[in-house]
Amino acid sequence: MKVGLIVKVVLLGLLDALVISALPGLVSNEHWALLVGTVLATAVLNYLYLSRRRIPAKFLVPSTVLLAVFLVYPVLYTVFVAFTNYSTGHILSKEQAVERILASGVAPVEGGPTYKLRILLGQDDDVAFLLTDENGKQHIGNDEGLTSTDQGLHPYRQLNLKEAQQYDTEVNLLSVPTDDGEIKAETFTRAKLYKRTRSHEGSNDTITDTTTGLTYRAVRGSYVSDSGERLTPGWRVPVGADNFQRIFTNEAIRGPFLKIFAWTCGFAVISVLVSFAVGLLLALVLGDKRMRGQKIYRALLIIPFALPSFITALIWKGMFNNSFGLINNLLHADIPWLLDPTLAKVAVLIVNVWLGFPYWFVVTTGALQAIPPELKEAARVDGASEVRVFGRITLPLLLAMTVPLFILSFAFNFNNFNVIYLITGGGPPMVGAQTPAGHTDLLITYTYRLAFGGAGTSDYGLASAISLVIFVLVAIVSFAGFRSARCGDGALS
Amino acid sequence: MRMLLRIAPITVAVALALAGCGSGSTPEAAPTDVPSKTPSKAAEPKPAESGTPPPKRADADLVIWADGNRAPVLEKFGKQFGDENGLRVAVQTLDFAQLRPSFVQSAPVGQGPDLIVGPHDVLGEYVENGLVDTVDLGADAANYSDVAVKAFTYQGKIYGLPYAVEDVALITNTALVPKVPTTFEQLEKTALELKKQGKAEIPLALPMGETGNAYHPYALFSGSGGYVFGDKAGEPNVDDLGIDSPGGIKAAQNFAKWAKEGLISVDVTADIAKQKFVAGKVPFLIDGPWVVADLAKASSSYEVSPIPSVNGKPARPFVGVQGFYLSHFAQNKTLARTFLLDYLNTKEAQQALFEADFRPSAYQAVAGAVTDKVNAGFLASAQQGVPTPSVPQMASVWEAWNKAYVLVLTGEAAPDKAFKDAAATIRAAIKASR
C-alpha cells in the first residue's frame, strides 16, 4: 500500500513538474488553447488519482488522453490541413510572411557607402554603431541618426565580438536613419547603406512597393498585384474544399485514376490471398507430425518477415534487373521483369507475397492448433476424406478466425508504399499519360508523387485531402468485407 | 464503427507519412551523397515509415546543419571561429536527404539552424518559402566561378555562399582505351568495337535504371541541341520548355539510336555502372566526383575529362553547386553573416574546405591551383556546364523526364512522342502550380 502511494506521488509529481516546465513556453508562444487544455487535463488527472473514489476513471482517463493525443489529434490535424493551402510557398504564418516580404524590400544601395563597424552599448543596454566611413571618419549611429564622435563615445562603451554577440537581435534590427536611406549592420564588423522599398498598410492589408509603384492585395494566402504579380512567400490560409475539388476535377489527377484504382485493389487482394494460400499451405505441411525438423523450417520461413523490407525490396530490385540481375542470369533468359507492364506487376506481386507469407504462416499455424481436433475426428469417423475435412471443417473455422486479419492486411497492402516505391518506383511508365503515372503505381505512390512532385514542391494540403479520400475508399471496401464476413459467420453457426 | 477504429491507425499513419513527409531518405540516395544527382531522388522522403521529427536546434551561439560528409570539416572551422571569438559553435549532422525537409519544417518554428549546407538546386524552394536571406557578396562575387555565382542567384539576388561545384564527366578506363576520344562519335565507335570484341560488358556506362534518370544524360541531351528552360535575362524561363524543342527531339532520337545499337541501356544503374567499371569491364563511365572514392579500388588506371562534343556541339553537363545558406529565421543572424562573409569568404577557408571535401572548389584562386588530375578533370567539365535550374518547377521536370528516358531507351514509345508527352505533362504541372 505504502509503495503504491509513493509511486503515485512520484509519478504525479513528475507529470506536474513536466507540465509546469512547459507552461512558460506555451505562454511565450501564445498557445492559449493548448495552455488551458494542458492545465485542465493535469488538474483532472491529479484529482482522479488523489481521490479514493473514481476507480473506473483511473483506468479510462489515461487511455482516453493517449487516444486523443496519438489518434484523434493527428486525424483532426490531417482533416484541418486538407482544407488549407499548406504547400511550398505557403508554409509560414501570415505575420511571418509579411515580415519576410518587408525584409526582402530592404536592399543595399548599389555603390553606396560601406562602414567599418564596432558595436557600442549604452547605459540602458541600448545598442549603437560606431561607424568608420571610407575616409576614416568616425560616427556614432543609433536609431535617431548619426552623430559625431567629437565628444568621445560617451555614454556608450565599445564591445568585443563575444560581448556584441549577446545583442545579435538588437544589432540585426537596428537601422540608423540617414538622408539617403538607413545604415544597417551586415556583419559585426561591417555596415552598409540600405534602402527600404516596401511598406505594409495594416488598415486595408496591402503592400506597396515604392520602386515599382505597385500595390499588392492579400488574396488567398498571397499578396497579388492588380496585374497578377505575386510576392513570395505566401502564408497558410484555409481554402475550403479546393483541394478536394482539385482531386475530382483536375484532368491530370483524374486521368489514370481508374486504372490505378483497379490495380491497387487487384494488388491488395491478390497479395493477401496468395500470401494467405502460401502461408496456409506451409502451415499445413509443417504442422504434420510426420514432418521432421519442423523448428528449423519454421525459423527459416520467418526470415523474410524478420528482415527489414527496405533492404529486401532493394535486393529484389537488383535481382530483377534485365541484363545484370540474378534471376535472368540463372535462367539464362532475357526477361524484361521491370520494364514490361505485366511482368512488372508480376514482379512486385512476387516480392510482396514473399514478404507477406510468413505472417500468414505464423497466423495460420496458430489458428490451426486452435481448431478442436474432435471436430475433425468426428468428421473422419463419419467417413469424410481428408480433403473434405479440410474443405468443410478446417478452412471455414480458420477463415472465421482470420477475417479481421484479412481486412487489416488488405488495408495495409492497399497503401503498401514501400514495396512499389522501392522496386519499380511505379514504373514502367504509362505511354501518353498526362501525369507521370506508371503501370505498377498504387494510389498512394501515384498521389504521393502528385502532391510532392518528386521533390522541391510539397503540397501538404492536397496530400491530406488525398489521404482522406483513400481513407474513405479503404473504409468502404473494408466495411463491405466485414459485412460479407459476418454473413459467413452466420452461415457457419 | 469497430472496423473503422481498427483501420484508422493505418490511415493515420499513411496520412502522417504524407503530411509529415519530407523527412528521411531513400536507401538508394543515402550512400552516395550526391546532391544534384537527380534531385528527385536525392530529396525524396522515406516512404511509409512516417517521418522522424526534425531535429531540434542545438544550444549554441552559432548553429550549422550539415550532412555527415561535411560536418567534420565544418566542426573544425566552427571550433576555430568559436575559439577566436569566445563563442560556442555547434555543427549538427543530419542525413543528407533530411537536410532540406528538416529545414523547411524547423526554420519557421524557430528550431532551425543559423546556417545550412546544401546544394543550390533547393534554392528555389527555400526562397519561395521565405526561409533564406540574401547574402551581399558585393565585389567578392568575382572570386567565385561564374557557374557557382549563377547557381546561387535567384530572381537576380545572391543567396548563400558557394564553395564547391560538382558535375558528371567522362571517366575513361585507360587500360581499355589508351587515348581519350575527343568526339562522341569516336567514343561511340570505340565503345561498340570493344563490346564486339568481348572486352567491354557495358560499352558506355551511363547510369539510368528502370525508374529513369534525366540528370546523367543531360550533357548528351544538351550536346544534341536540347535545353530545359530558355533564358530570360539570366533566369530560367519556365514558360520556355526545351524538352520537346527541335533540339530536344533530336536528342531523344539520338538516345533511341544509342540504345538500339547497345551503347547505352536502361538496365545500367549507378551501382552497376560503378561496379563494372571497377571490375575493368567498362571503357567509359559518365559520373561525378562522388564515385572517385570507389574508383580507387579499380584495377586499371582511369582518366577524367569533359564529355566530348556530340556532332561538334559542346556537351554541357548539369552543374550542382554546394554552399551555405543563411536562414531568415536564424537566431543569431549577424553572427551567422559574420561567419559567412568575414570567415568563410576567404581563400584560406575555401582552401581548407576544398582539402576536406573532394569536390572541385568554387573559389577561383583555389580551383586554379589544383594539381590533382582527377579533380581538374571534373573542374574542366564543370566549366563547360550549366547550373541545374533551381526553380521549384524542376521537380515536375525530373519526374516526367526520367520516365520519358525509360520509354525511349526501352523502345516502348517513339522518341518524339515520349519527349512530347513528357513536355506536355510538365507544362500542365507548371500551369497547375501557379
PDB file of C-alpha atoms in Angstrom, chain B residues 163-268:
ATOM      1  CA  TYR B 163      32.108  26.710 -52.027  1.00  0.00           C
ATOM      2  CA  ALA B 164      32.190  23.701 -54.345  1.00  0.00           C
ATOM      3  CA  VAL B 165      30.955  22.625 -57.739  1.00  0.00           C
ATOM      4  CA  GLU B 166      30.257  19.139 -58.943  1.00  0.00           C
ATOM      5  CA  ASP B 167      29.114  17.588 -62.142  1.00  0.00           C
ATOM      6  CA  VAL B 168      29.447  14.493 -64.241  1.00  0.00           C
ATOM      7  CA  ALA B 169      32.399  13.979 -66.524  1.00  0.00           C
ATOM      8  CA  LEU B 170      33.708  11.257 -68.786  1.00  0.00           C
ATOM      9  CA  ILE B 171      35.741   8.682 -66.889  1.00  0.00           C
ATOM     10  CA  THR B 172      37.807   6.623 -69.300  1.00  0.00           C
ATOM     11  CA  ASN B 173      39.371   3.280 -68.470  1.00  0.00           C
ATOM     12  CA  THR B 174      42.820   3.873 -69.943  1.00  0.00           C
ATOM     13  CA  ALA B 175      43.683   0.175 -69.885  1.00  0.00           C
ATOM     14  CA  LEU B 176      40.949  -0.433 -72.475  1.00  0.00           C
ATOM     15  CA  VAL B 177      41.156   2.929 -74.219  1.00  0.00           C
ATOM     16  CA  PRO B 178      44.666   4.416 -74.148  1.00  0.00           C
ATOM     17  CA  LYS B 179      43.652   7.633 -75.865  1.00  0.00           C
ATOM     18  CA  VAL B 180      40.609   9.516 -74.577  1.00  0.00           C
ATOM     19  CA  PRO B 181      38.275  10.258 -77.511  1.00  0.00           C
ATOM     20  CA  THR B 182      37.704  13.891 -78.378  1.00  0.00           C
ATOM     21  CA  THR B 183      34.330  13.482 -80.064  1.00  0.00           C
ATOM     22  CA  PHE B 184      31.327  11.476 -79.011  1.00  0.00           C
ATOM     23  CA  GLU B 185      31.305   9.745 -82.395  1.00  0.00           C
ATOM     24  CA  GLN B 186      34.799   8.385 -81.714  1.00  0.00           C
ATOM     25  CA  LEU B 187      33.693   7.278 -78.279  1.00  0.00           C
ATOM     26  CA  GLU B 188      30.678   5.511 -79.746  1.00  0.00           C
ATOM     27  CA  LYS B 189      32.775   3.675 -82.301  1.00  0.00           C
ATOM     28  CA  THR B 190      35.450   2.636 -79.803  1.00  0.00           C
ATOM     29  CA  ALA B 191      32.936   1.507 -77.205  1.00  0.00           C
ATOM     30  CA  LEU B 192      30.903  -0.603 -79.617  1.00  0.00           C
ATOM     31  CA  GLU B 193      34.079  -2.097 -81.041  1.00  0.00           C
ATOM     32  CA  LEU B 194      35.254  -3.141 -77.562  1.00  0.00           C
ATOM     33  CA  LYS B 195      31.855  -4.646 -76.881  1.00  0.00           C
ATOM     34  CA  LYS B 196      32.059  -6.661 -80.085  1.00  0.00           C
ATOM     35  CA  GLN B 197      35.498  -7.930 -79.129  1.00  0.00           C
ATOM     36  CA  GLY B 198      34.078  -9.028 -75.785  1.00  0.00           C
ATOM     37  CA  LYS B 199      36.354  -6.701 -73.847  1.00  0.00           C
ATOM     38  CA  ALA B 200      33.544  -4.481 -72.617  1.00  0.00           C
ATOM     39  CA  GLU B 201      30.446  -5.646 -70.795  1.00  0.00           C
ATOM     40  CA  ILE B 202      28.884  -2.210 -70.915  1.00  0.00           C
ATOM     41  CA  PRO B 203      30.116  -0.034 -73.803  1.00  0.00           C
ATOM     42  CA  LEU B 204      29.131   3.274 -72.185  1.00  0.00           C
ATOM     43  CA  ALA B 205      28.061   3.174 -68.554  1.00  0.00           C
ATOM     44  CA  LEU B 206      25.502   5.957 -68.359  1.00  0.00           C
ATOM     45  CA  PRO B 207      23.563   5.478 -65.108  1.00  0.00           C
ATOM     46  CA  MET B 208      19.871   5.139 -65.880  1.00  0.00           C
ATOM     47  CA  GLY B 209      17.901   2.364 -64.160  1.00  0.00           C
ATOM     48  CA  GLU B 210      14.325   1.217 -64.621  1.00  0.00           C
ATOM     49  CA  THR B 211      12.997   4.355 -62.974  1.00  0.00           C
ATOM     50  CA  GLY B 212      14.871   6.598 -65.363  1.00  0.00           C
ATOM     51  CA  ASN B 213      17.364   9.363 -64.799  1.00  0.00           C
ATOM     52  CA  ALA B 214      17.467  12.632 -66.678  1.00  0.00           C
ATOM     53  CA  TYR B 215      20.441  14.010 -64.758  1.00  0.00           C
ATOM     54  CA  HIS B 216      23.392  11.985 -66.045  1.00  0.00           C
ATOM     55  CA  PRO B 217      22.417  12.114 -69.740  1.00  0.00           C
ATOM     56  CA  TYR B 218      21.944  15.888 -69.725  1.00  0.00           C
ATOM     57  CA  ALA B 219      25.344  16.600 -71.273  1.00  0.00           C
ATOM     58  CA  LEU B 220      24.478  14.386 -74.242  1.00  0.00           C
ATOM     59  CA  PHE B 221      20.994  15.908 -74.366  1.00  0.00           C
ATOM     60  CA  SER B 222      22.379  19.434 -74.487  1.00  0.00           C
ATOM     61  CA  GLY B 223      25.107  18.353 -76.899  1.00  0.00           C
ATOM     62  CA  SER B 224      22.361  17.155 -79.238  1.00  0.00           C
ATOM     63  CA  GLY B 225      20.796  20.617 -79.087  1.00  0.00           C
ATOM     64  CA  GLY B 226      18.246  20.307 -76.271  1.00  0.00           C
ATOM     65  CA  TYR B 227      17.726  22.516 -73.249  1.00  0.00           C
ATOM     66  CA  VAL B 228      15.421  22.506 -70.201  1.00  0.00           C
ATOM     67  CA  PHE B 229      14.350  26.102 -69.748  1.00  0.00           C
ATOM     68  CA  GLY B 230      15.071  29.017 -72.002  1.00  0.00           C
ATOM     69  CA  ASP B 231      16.856  32.046 -70.672  1.00  0.00           C
ATOM     70  CA  LYS B 232      15.081  35.252 -69.661  1.00  0.00           C
ATOM     71  CA  ALA B 233      17.542  37.902 -68.502  1.00  0.00           C
ATOM     72  CA  GLY B 234      19.821  35.309 -66.952  1.00  0.00           C
ATOM     73  CA  GLU B 235      16.995  33.465 -65.199  1.00  0.00           C
ATOM     74  CA  PRO B 236      15.393  30.197 -66.296  1.00  0.00           C
ATOM     75  CA  ASN B 237      12.209  30.966 -68.193  1.00  0.00           C
ATOM     76  CA  VAL B 238       9.712  28.337 -67.107  1.00  0.00           C
ATOM     77  CA  ASP B 239       7.398  29.308 -69.965  1.00  0.00           C
ATOM     78  CA  ASP B 240      10.000  28.156 -72.468  1.00  0.00           C
ATOM     79  CA  LEU B 241      10.450  24.422 -72.010  1.00  0.00           C
ATOM     80  CA  GLY B 242      13.016  22.927 -74.350  1.00  0.00           C
ATOM     81  CA  ILE B 243      12.495  19.216 -73.854  1.00  0.00           C
ATOM     82  CA  ASP B 244      10.379  18.919 -76.993  1.00  0.00           C
ATOM     83  CA  SER B 245      12.169  21.687 -78.897  1.00  0.00           C
ATOM     84  CA  PRO B 246      13.599  20.530 -82.221  1.00  0.00           C
ATOM     85  CA  GLY B 247      16.957  20.047 -80.481  1.00  0.00           C
ATOM     86  CA  GLY B 248      15.294  18.083 -77.680  1.00  0.00           C
ATOM     87  CA  ILE B 249      13.535  15.774 -80.131  1.00  0.00           C
ATOM     88  CA  LYS B 250      16.817  15.311 -81.980  1.00  0.00           C
ATOM     89  CA  ALA B 251      18.391  14.332 -78.683  1.00  0.00           C
ATOM     90  CA  ALA B 252      15.605  11.844 -77.957  1.00  0.00           C
ATOM     91  CA  GLN B 253      16.206  10.281 -81.358  1.00  0.00           C
ATOM     92  CA  ASN B 254      19.929  10.086 -80.621  1.00  0.00           C
ATOM     93  CA  PHE B 255      19.231   8.300 -77.326  1.00  0.00           C
ATOM     94  CA  ALA B 256      16.910   5.857 -79.081  1.00  0.00           C
ATOM     95  CA  LYS B 257      19.637   5.149 -81.632  1.00  0.00           C
ATOM     96  CA  TRP B 258      22.310   4.678 -78.969  1.00  0.00           C
ATOM     97  CA  ALA B 259      20.056   2.326 -77.035  1.00  0.00           C
ATOM     98  CA  LYS B 260      19.243   0.351 -80.165  1.00  0.00           C
ATOM     99  CA  GLU B 261      22.865  -0.188 -81.095  1.00  0.00           C
ATOM    100  CA  GLY B 262      23.544  -1.275 -77.497  1.00  0.00           C
ATOM    101  CA  LEU B 263      25.716   1.662 -76.494  1.00  0.00           C
ATOM    102  CA  ILE B 264      23.555   2.596 -73.506  1.00  0.00           C
ATOM    103  CA  SER B 265      20.889   0.647 -71.666  1.00  0.00           C
ATOM    104  CA  VAL B 266      18.137   1.245 -69.175  1.00  0.00           C
ATOM    105  CA  ASP B 267      19.450  -1.742 -67.203  1.00  0.00           C
ATOM    106  CA  VAL B 268      22.555   0.126 -66.111  1.00  0.00           C
TER     107      VAL B 268
END
